[in-house]
Every structure is written in structure tokens, then in C-alpha cells.
CSV table of C-alpha atoms in Angstrom, one decimal:
chain,number,residue,atom,x,y,z
A,141,UNK,CA,-6.1,15.1,-14.2
A,142,UNK,CA,-6.5,13.5,-17.7
A,143,UNK,CA,-3.0,14.7,-18.7
A,144,UNK,CA,-1.4,12.7,-16.1
A,145,UNK,CA,-2.7,9.3,-17.5
A,146,UNK,CA,-1.9,10.0,-21.0
A,147,UNK,CA,1.7,11.4,-20.1
A,148,UNK,CA,2.0,8.0,-18.0
A,149,UNK,CA,0.9,5.7,-20.4
A,150,UNK,CA,3.2,7.6,-23.1
A,151,UNK,CA,6.4,7.3,-20.8
A,152,UNK,CA,7.1,11.1,-20.3
A,153,UNK,CA,10.5,10.7,-18.7
A,154,UNK,CA,10.2,13.8,-16.5
A,155,UNK,CA,6.9,12.2,-14.9
A,156,UNK,CA,8.8,8.6,-14.7
A,157,UNK,CA,12.3,10.1,-12.6
A,158,UNK,CA,9.6,12.2,-10.3
A,159,UNK,CA,10.3,12.0,-7.0
A,160,UNK,CA,7.6,12.8,-4.2
A,161,UNK,CA,7.7,16.1,-2.7
A,162,UNK,CA,6.6,16.5,1.0
A,163,UNK,CA,5.3,20.1,0.7
A,164,UNK,CA,2.8,18.2,-1.8
A,165,UNK,CA,1.8,15.9,0.7
A,166,UNK,CA,1.6,18.6,3.6
A,167,UNK,CA,-0.8,20.6,1.2
A,168,UNK,CA,-2.9,18.1,0.1
A,169,UNK,CA,-3.6,16.4,3.7
A,170,UNK,CA,-4.2,19.9,5.1
A,171,UNK,CA,-6.6,20.6,2.1
A,172,UNK,CA,-8.5,17.4,2.7
A,173,UNK,CA,-9.3,18.5,6.9
A,174,UNK,CA,-10.0,22.0,6.3
A,175,UNK,CA,-11.4,22.9,3.0
A,176,UNK,CA,-15.2,23.2,2.6
A,177,UNK,CA,-17.4,20.5,1.0
A,178,UNK,CA,-17.8,20.7,-3.1
A,179,UNK,CA,-20.6,21.8,-4.3
A,180,UNK,CA,-23.5,20.0,-6.4
A,181,UNK,CA,-21.7,17.6,-8.8
A,182,UNK,CA,-24.4,17.6,-11.1
A,183,UNK,CA,-23.5,17.2,-14.7
A,184,UNK,CA,-24.8,17.8,-17.8
A,185,UNK,CA,-22.6,16.5,-20.5
A,186,UNK,CA,-23.2,14.1,-23.7
A,187,UNK,CA,-22.9,10.3,-22.1
A,188,UNK,CA,-25.5,9.5,-20.1
A,189,UNK,CA,-23.8,8.0,-16.4
A,190,UNK,CA,-25.9,5.8,-14.1
A,191,UNK,CA,-25.5,3.6,-11.0
A,192,UNK,CA,-25.1,0.9,-13.3
A,193,UNK,CA,-22.1,2.5,-14.8
A,194,UNK,CA,-20.8,3.4,-11.1
A,195,UNK,CA,-21.0,-0.4,-10.3
A,196,UNK,CA,-19.0,-1.2,-13.2
A,197,UNK,CA,-15.8,0.8,-12.5
A,198,UNK,CA,-16.0,-0.7,-8.8
A,199,UNK,CA,-16.3,-4.0,-10.1
A,200,UNK,CA,-13.3,-3.1,-12.7
A,201,UNK,CA,-11.2,-1.9,-9.9
A,202,UNK,CA,-12.1,-5.1,-8.1
A,203,UNK,CA,-10.7,-7.3,-10.8
A,204,UNK,CA,-7.2,-5.3,-10.8
A,205,UNK,CA,-6.9,-5.5,-7.2
A,206,UNK,CA,-6.9,-8.8,-7.3
A,207,UNK,CA,-4.4,-8.9,-10.3
A,208,UNK,CA,-2.1,-6.7,-8.3
A,209,UNK,CA,-2.4,-8.7,-4.8
A,210,UNK,CA,-1.3,-11.9,-7.4
A,211,UNK,CA,0.9,-10.8,-9.3
A,212,UNK,CA,2.4,-7.3,-8.5
A,213,UNK,CA,1.6,-3.7,-9.7
A,214,UNK,CA,3.9,-3.9,-12.0
A,215,UNK,CA,1.9,-6.5,-13.9
A,216,UNK,CA,-1.5,-5.0,-14.5
A,217,UNK,CA,-0.9,-1.1,-13.9
A,218,UNK,CA,-0.9,0.3,-17.0
A,219,UNK,CA,-4.2,-1.1,-18.1
A,220,UNK,CA,-5.8,0.2,-15.4
A,221,UNK,CA,-4.4,3.4,-16.1
A,222,UNK,CA,-5.7,3.2,-20.0
A,223,UNK,CA,-8.8,2.1,-18.7
A,224,UNK,CA,-9.4,4.9,-16.9
A,225,UNK,CA,-8.1,6.9,-19.7
A,226,UNK,CA,-10.5,5.5,-22.7
A,227,UNK,CA,-13.8,4.5,-20.0
A,228,UNK,CA,-13.7,6.3,-16.9
A,229,UNK,CA,-12.7,9.7,-18.2
A,230,UNK,CA,-15.7,10.3,-20.4
A,231,UNK,CA,-17.9,9.6,-17.8
A,232,UNK,CA,-16.6,12.2,-15.2
A,233,UNK,CA,-17.6,14.4,-18.1
A,234,UNK,CA,-21.0,13.0,-18.8
A,235,UNK,CA,-24.6,13.5,-17.6
A,236,UNK,CA,-25.6,12.8,-14.1
A,237,UNK,CA,-27.1,13.6,-11.1
A,238,UNK,CA,-25.6,15.0,-7.9
A,239,UNK,CA,-26.3,11.8,-6.0
A,240,UNK,CA,-24.9,9.7,-8.8
A,241,UNK,CA,-21.9,12.5,-9.2
A,242,UNK,CA,-20.9,11.5,-5.9
A,243,UNK,CA,-20.9,7.8,-6.1
A,244,UNK,CA,-19.1,8.3,-9.5
A,245,UNK,CA,-16.4,10.2,-7.9
A,246,UNK,CA,-16.4,7.9,-5.0
A,247,UNK,CA,-15.8,5.3,-7.1
A,248,UNK,CA,-12.9,6.9,-9.4
A,249,UNK,CA,-11.0,8.0,-6.0
A,250,UNK,CA,-10.9,4.0,-5.3
A,251,UNK,CA,-9.7,3.4,-8.9
A,252,UNK,CA,-6.7,6.3,-8.3
A,253,UNK,CA,-6.1,4.6,-5.1
A,254,UNK,CA,-5.2,1.7,-6.3
A,255,UNK,CA,-3.4,3.3,-9.1
A,256,UNK,CA,-1.8,4.8,-6.7
A,257,UNK,CA,-1.0,1.6,-4.4
A,258,UNK,CA,0.4,-0.2,-8.4
A,259,UNK,CA,2.4,2.8,-9.3
A,260,UNK,CA,4.3,2.6,-5.5
A,261,UNK,CA,4.9,-0.9,-5.7
A,262,UNK,CA,6.3,-0.6,-9.3
A,263,UNK,CA,8.7,2.0,-7.9
A,264,UNK,CA,6.9,5.0,-9.6
A,265,UNK,CA,7.3,7.2,-6.6
A,266,UNK,CA,6.2,10.6,-7.6
A,267,UNK,CA,3.5,9.2,-10.4
A,268,UNK,CA,2.3,7.4,-7.1
A,269,UNK,CA,2.3,10.6,-5.2
A,270,UNK,CA,0.3,12.4,-7.7
A,271,UNK,CA,-2.5,9.8,-8.0
A,272,UNK,CA,-3.2,9.4,-4.4
A,273,UNK,CA,-3.4,13.6,-4.3
A,274,UNK,CA,-5.7,13.0,-7.3
A,275,UNK,CA,-7.7,10.2,-5.6
A,276,UNK,CA,-7.8,12.5,-2.4
A,277,UNK,CA,-9.3,15.1,-4.4
A,278,UNK,CA,-12.0,12.9,-5.9
A,279,UNK,CA,-12.7,11.8,-2.2
A,280,UNK,CA,-13.5,15.3,-1.4
A,281,UNK,CA,-15.8,15.8,-4.2
A,282,UNK,CA,-17.7,13.3,-2.8
A,283,UNK,CA,-18.0,14.0,0.3
A,284,UNK,CA,-16.5,10.2,1.6
A,285,UNK,CA,-13.9,11.5,4.3
A,286,UNK,CA,-13.8,7.4,5.2
A,287,UNK,CA,-12.0,7.0,1.9
A,288,UNK,CA,-10.0,10.4,2.0
A,289,UNK,CA,-8.7,9.0,5.3
A,290,UNK,CA,-7.5,5.6,3.6
A,291,UNK,CA,-5.6,7.4,1.0
A,292,UNK,CA,-3.7,9.9,3.4
A,293,UNK,CA,-3.0,6.3,5.1
A,294,UNK,CA,-1.6,5.2,1.5
A,295,UNK,CA,0.3,8.4,1.1
A,296,UNK,CA,1.9,7.2,4.9
A,297,UNK,CA,2.5,3.6,4.0
A,298,UNK,CA,4.8,5.0,0.6
A,299,UNK,CA,6.3,7.9,3.1
A,300,UNK,CA,7.7,5.4,5.5
A,301,UNK,CA,9.1,2.9,2.9
A,302,UNK,CA,10.7,6.2,0.9
A,303,UNK,CA,12.5,7.0,4.7
A,304,UNK,CA,10.5,10.1,5.5
A,305,UNK,CA,9.2,9.1,8.5
A,306,UNK,CA,8.2,11.9,10.5
A,307,UNK,CA,5.7,12.5,6.6
A,308,UNK,CA,4.5,9.4,7.6
A,309,UNK,CA,3.7,9.5,11.0
A,310,UNK,CA,2.0,12.9,9.9
A,311,UNK,CA,-0.6,11.8,7.5
A,312,UNK,CA,-1.1,8.5,9.7
A,313,UNK,CA,-2.4,11.0,12.0
A,314,UNK,CA,-4.3,13.1,9.4
A,315,UNK,CA,-6.3,10.1,8.6
A,316,UNK,CA,-7.5,8.9,11.9
A,317,UNK,CA,-8.2,12.6,12.8
A,318,UNK,CA,-10.0,13.9,9.4
A,319,UNK,CA,-13.2,12.1,9.4
A,320,UNK,CA,-13.1,11.2,13.4
A,321,UNK,CA,-16.6,11.3,13.5
A,322,UNK,CA,-17.1,8.7,11.4
A,323,UNK,CA,-14.6,6.2,12.1
A,324,UNK,CA,-15.4,2.6,12.4
A,325,UNK,CA,-12.4,0.4,13.9
A,326,UNK,CA,-11.2,-1.7,11.2
A,327,UNK,CA,-10.2,1.9,9.4
A,328,UNK,CA,-9.1,3.2,12.6
A,329,UNK,CA,-6.8,0.1,13.4
A,330,UNK,CA,-5.0,0.2,9.8
A,331,UNK,CA,-4.6,3.8,10.0
A,332,UNK,CA,-3.1,3.4,14.2
A,333,UNK,CA,-1.3,0.6,12.3
A,334,UNK,CA,0.7,3.1,9.6
A,335,UNK,CA,1.5,5.1,12.9
A,336,UNK,CA,3.0,2.6,14.2
A,337,UNK,CA,5.1,2.0,11.3
A,338,UNK,CA,6.8,4.9,11.2
A,339,UNK,CA,7.0,5.3,14.8
A,340,UNK,CA,8.6,2.2,14.7
A,341,UNK,CA,11.5,3.5,12.1
A,342,UNK,CA,11.9,6.9,14.0
A,343,UNK,CA,12.9,4.6,16.8
A,344,UNK,CA,9.8,5.5,19.1
A,345,UNK,CA,9.1,2.5,21.0
A,346,UNK,CA,6.6,3.6,23.0
A,347,UNK,CA,4.7,6.0,20.5
A,348,UNK,CA,4.9,2.7,18.5
A,349,UNK,CA,3.4,0.3,21.3
A,350,UNK,CA,0.6,2.6,22.3
A,351,UNK,CA,-0.2,2.9,18.7
A,352,UNK,CA,-0.4,-1.1,17.8
A,353,UNK,CA,-1.9,-1.5,21.2
A,354,UNK,CA,-4.9,0.7,20.1
A,355,UNK,CA,-4.8,-1.1,16.5
A,356,UNK,CA,-5.6,-4.5,18.3
A,357,UNK,CA,-8.1,-2.9,20.7
A,358,UNK,CA,-10.2,-1.3,17.7
A,359,UNK,CA,-9.9,-4.3,15.3
A,360,UNK,CA,-11.2,-6.4,18.1
A,361,UNK,CA,-14.6,-4.1,17.7
A,362,UNK,CA,-15.1,-4.7,14.1
A,363,UNK,CA,-18.3,-6.3,13.0
A,364,UNK,CA,-19.4,-7.5,8.9
A,365,UNK,CA,-20.9,-3.9,8.7
A,366,UNK,CA,-19.0,-1.8,11.1
A,367,UNK,CA,-16.8,-0.1,7.8
A,368,UNK,CA,-16.7,0.3,4.1
A,369,UNK,CA,-16.3,-3.0,2.2
A,370,UNK,CA,-12.8,-1.5,0.8
A,371,UNK,CA,-11.0,-1.8,3.7
A,372,UNK,CA,-12.2,-5.4,4.7
A,373,UNK,CA,-8.9,-7.0,4.0
A,374,UNK,CA,-7.3,-5.4,7.0
A,375,UNK,CA,-8.0,-7.9,9.4
A,376,UNK,CA,-5.8,-10.4,12.2
A,377,UNK,CA,-3.3,-11.1,9.5
A,378,UNK,CA,-2.6,-8.2,8.2
A,379,UNK,CA,-2.4,-6.7,11.6
A,380,UNK,CA,0.2,-9.5,12.8
A,381,UNK,CA,2.1,-8.7,9.8
A,382,UNK,CA,2.4,-4.7,10.5
A,383,UNK,CA,3.1,-6.0,13.8
A,384,UNK,CA,5.9,-8.1,12.4
A,385,UNK,CA,7.5,-5.3,10.9
A,386,UNK,CA,7.4,-3.0,13.7
A,387,UNK,CA,8.8,-4.8,15.9
A,388,UNK,CA,11.7,-6.1,13.6
A,389,UNK,CA,12.3,-2.5,13.0
A,390,UNK,CA,12.8,-1.7,17.0
A,391,UNK,CA,15.3,-4.5,16.7
A,392,UNK,CA,12.9,-7.1,19.3
A,393,UNK,CA,13.6,-9.5,16.7
A,394,UNK,CA,11.7,-12.7,19.4
A,395,UNK,CA,8.5,-10.6,19.7
A,396,UNK,CA,8.8,-10.2,15.9
A,397,UNK,CA,8.7,-13.6,15.1
A,398,UNK,CA,6.0,-15.0,17.5
A,399,UNK,CA,3.4,-11.7,17.0
A,400,UNK,CA,4.5,-12.0,13.1
A,401,UNK,CA,3.7,-15.7,13.0
A,402,UNK,CA,-0.2,-15.5,11.9
A,403,UNK,CA,0.6,-12.9,9.3
A,404,UNK,CA,0.2,-15.5,6.1
A,405,UNK,CA,-2.6,-15.8,4.0
A,406,UNK,CA,-1.8,-18.4,2.3
A,407,UNK,CA,-4.3,-18.7,-0.2
A,408,UNK,CA,-2.4,-18.0,-3.1
A,409,UNK,CA,-4.4,-14.8,-3.4
A,410,UNK,CA,-2.3,-12.7,-2.0
A,411,UNK,CA,1.2,-13.4,-3.1
A,412,UNK,CA,2.9,-10.1,-2.3
A,413,UNK,CA,1.2,-9.9,1.4
A,414,UNK,CA,2.7,-13.1,1.5
A,415,UNK,CA,5.9,-12.9,0.5
A,416,UNK,CA,6.4,-9.3,2.7
A,417,UNK,CA,5.4,-11.1,6.0
A,418,UNK,CA,7.5,-14.2,5.2
A,419,UNK,CA,10.8,-12.0,4.2
A,420,UNK,CA,9.9,-9.8,7.5
A,421,UNK,CA,10.1,-13.4,9.6
A,422,UNK,CA,13.4,-14.7,7.5
A,423,UNK,CA,15.0,-11.5,8.7
A,424,UNK,CA,14.1,-11.4,12.1
A,425,UNK,CA,15.4,-15.4,13.0
A,426,UNK,CA,18.7,-14.2,11.2
A,427,UNK,CA,19.0,-11.1,13.5
A,428,UNK,CA,18.6,-13.7,16.8
A,429,UNK,CA,21.2,-15.5,15.2
A,430,UNK,CA,18.9,-18.5,14.3
A,431,UNK,CA,20.5,-18.4,10.6
A,432,UNK,CA,19.0,-21.8,9.4
A,433,UNK,CA,15.9,-21.1,10.3
A,434,UNK,CA,15.8,-18.0,8.7
A,435,UNK,CA,17.6,-19.0,5.1
A,436,UNK,CA,14.7,-22.0,5.0
A,437,UNK,CA,11.9,-19.2,5.4
A,438,UNK,CA,14.0,-16.6,3.0
A,439,UNK,CA,13.6,-19.1,0.4
A,440,UNK,CA,9.9,-19.6,1.3
A,441,UNK,CA,9.5,-16.1,0.3
A,442,UNK,CA,11.7,-16.1,-2.6
A,443,UNK,CA,9.1,-18.6,-4.3
A,444,UNK,CA,6.2,-16.5,-3.4
A,445,UNK,CA,7.9,-13.9,-5.3
A,446,UNK,CA,8.2,-15.8,-8.4
A,447,UNK,CA,5.2,-14.7,-10.4
A,448,UNK,CA,5.4,-10.9,-8.7
A,449,UNK,CA,6.4,-7.7,-10.8
A,450,UNK,CA,6.9,-5.8,-7.4
A,451,UNK,CA,9.7,-3.0,-7.2
A,452,UNK,CA,8.9,-3.1,-3.1
A,453,UNK,CA,9.8,-7.6,-3.2
A,454,UNK,CA,13.4,-6.1,-4.6
A,455,UNK,CA,13.8,-3.8,-1.9
A,456,UNK,CA,12.7,-6.3,0.8
A,457,UNK,CA,15.5,-8.9,-0.7
A,458,UNK,CA,17.8,-6.2,-0.8
A,459,UNK,CA,17.4,-5.4,3.0
A,460,UNK,CA,17.5,-9.0,4.0
A,461,UNK,CA,21.3,-9.1,2.0
A,462,UNK,CA,22.0,-6.5,4.0
A,463,UNK,CA,21.2,-8.0,7.3
A,464,UNK,CA,23.7,-11.0,6.3
A,465,UNK,CA,26.6,-10.5,7.8
A,466,UNK,CA,30.4,-11.2,6.5
A,467,UNK,CA,30.2,-13.7,8.9
A,468,UNK,CA,26.7,-15.8,8.2
A,469,UNK,CA,28.2,-15.6,4.5
A,470,UNK,CA,31.1,-18.3,5.1
A,471,UNK,CA,28.5,-20.6,7.1
A,472,UNK,CA,27.7,-23.6,5.8
A,473,UNK,CA,23.7,-22.6,5.7
A,474,UNK,CA,24.2,-19.3,3.9
A,475,UNK,CA,26.6,-21.3,1.2
A,476,UNK,CA,23.0,-24.1,0.7
A,477,UNK,CA,20.8,-21.3,0.8
A,478,UNK,CA,22.4,-19.0,-1.6
A,479,UNK,CA,23.2,-22.1,-4.2
A,480,UNK,CA,18.8,-22.6,-4.4
A,481,UNK,CA,18.4,-18.7,-4.1
A,482,UNK,CA,20.1,-18.1,-7.5
A,483,UNK,CA,17.2,-20.0,-9.2
A,484,UNK,CA,14.9,-17.4,-8.0
A,485,UNK,CA,13.9,-14.1,-10.2
A,486,UNK,CA,14.2,-11.6,-7.5
A,487,UNK,CA,17.3,-13.0,-6.1
A,488,UNK,CA,18.6,-12.8,-9.4
A,489,UNK,CA,17.3,-9.3,-10.2
A,490,UNK,CA,18.9,-8.2,-6.9
A,491,UNK,CA,22.4,-9.9,-8.1
């Protein structure tokens, strides 16, 4: 595990250039579903590790998560990996009881999940896959079935982004079925939404609609204590964003604008999520032929993206540019938009 962290920090080119492997996703998910629980996690190393140390890891990961949402995965990703290598690695080799060991491995799995998300957001897809597989292994050692499901859901999200849609649907279903007996409504809704995203890209309209309907039904059952704290971010706003993505991909642009209209946080702490949702809305209006509205919304998205270091955001801009037809480019609305868009960093980077 530590070898990956050191190689990442050293910018090992074979690691930086690596691409995700479908077989690795399949093997990791199958092992997670069928492997027996780990044995006792008690350790007898030199450094004493207790509940406060576990809380410190979680609090530190929360701080990095806030930076990730506000500034993008490229902002503090290396700092998180350095923290794992310098501070967390010695704890894993330390002295702790079985109960503390399970909490420790669960906390490290959450931190590795975040490392996977930040690497994915930075366009380092092979590294991201490896961190997510490490996170899944840690969650399995801790016996944390719910967290394992969330990690599989993250793998599904990445697979959809990379165009591996069948892999993405399979991973989302594994996330849902693996911990089914203990699955809370918020997590069930999020996993179904990930399945819907993959099915929309596959053109499976009926399957997508069914998955979204189930996601909405399950989210309506949530209570303040029905799910782990780390899934609390997934709420009606997040689900609206997922619905907007799905309907855009299915070519149902009017529904995308209507159902995705409530997908903006607007709190300044979720800039990347707001950027994605706003850009999807812009694309949906463009697809309807309402180009003036679409370009106005796209400018709002570019403003949100000014502070974001995110390869995913760049890809959204590229996709938006691809939806602007030659005829639209000659329109006065586009010429006025492009003049302003040139002043924004993401537009400049895409070129």
C-alpha cells in the first residue's frame, strides 16, 4: 500500500500514465462480495493508537474533502497523499486493540476513497482506480459493508466518466446488492442513481427511469440517523443533478432542464458540483435550441469554475463545445458568449 503512495508522490511516470483495468474492477468487486471476513485486527507495534487518533484521521479527511469540493481534486491531492504516507502509515503499523483496529481501517478506507475521488478528478484514472481498490480492501478488513458499497459506487462513477458503461452498471449493482441487508435509504438512492447514470449512457431508457424512480422513493425514506455520516451529502439537490445528467444523456432536454433545475447548492462550498449541474443545464438548453439561455447559463458555470483545478470540469467544457453546432457558432448569441468566455480559465485551457 505504502509503495503506491510513495510512487505517487514521486510522480512515477508509469503510474501517472496508467489507465484503469476492467478486470481489476471486476476482481475487486467479486472479492468484496464473496470473501470471508478478516480475522482479528489487533496489532502489537510500537506506536499506541487509540480512538482519538482515528478521530484525527476522519477530521483531517473532512478538511481535505471540503477543499476538494470547493477547489477541485487537483488543489490538495498531493497533500492528502503525503498525510497518508507520513502520518497514517505509522498508525496502521502501530499498537491497537481489535475494536480500535476496525475503526482505524474504516477511517483509512474513507481517506483512501477521498484520495481516489481527488485523483479521478485530476484525470489520474489509473492511480484513482488503485486508491479505490485499496479503500475497498481496507473497508473489507474493517468489516464495513456500507463503506465498501460507497467505494464500489465511486468506481461506477469513474467508469461512466471513462465510457465503460457496462462496467459502471455492474459496479453500481454490486454496490447495491453487496450490503443489501444493512443498506440505508440514502445509500440505496445514491447507488441506484449511479446505475441510472450508466444506463442512460447505454441508451437504456426504461432501465434508467426505473432506477431513478427507485432512487427517489428510497431518498424519501431517509431520516437523520438512517445512514452513515459520509453519505449525508447525497440529498434532493444531488439527486436532481443526477436526474439532469440522465435526461440530458437520453436526449430528453426539456425534462433535464425541469428536473435538474433544483440541482444547484449555491453555498460556495460545492463549487464543483454546482459547476457540473450548471453546465448540464446549459447543454440541455442548447439541445432544445434555446441557445441564448444556454450560453447565459454556461457563462455562470465558467464563473463557478474559476477556482477549480479539475480535469473533469475541463471535460464538461469540451462536451459543451461539441454540442455547439456550426450554425450556432455563427449566431450573435454565441459570438457574444465566446467574447466573454475567453476571459475564463477553463475556456482558455480547453482552447
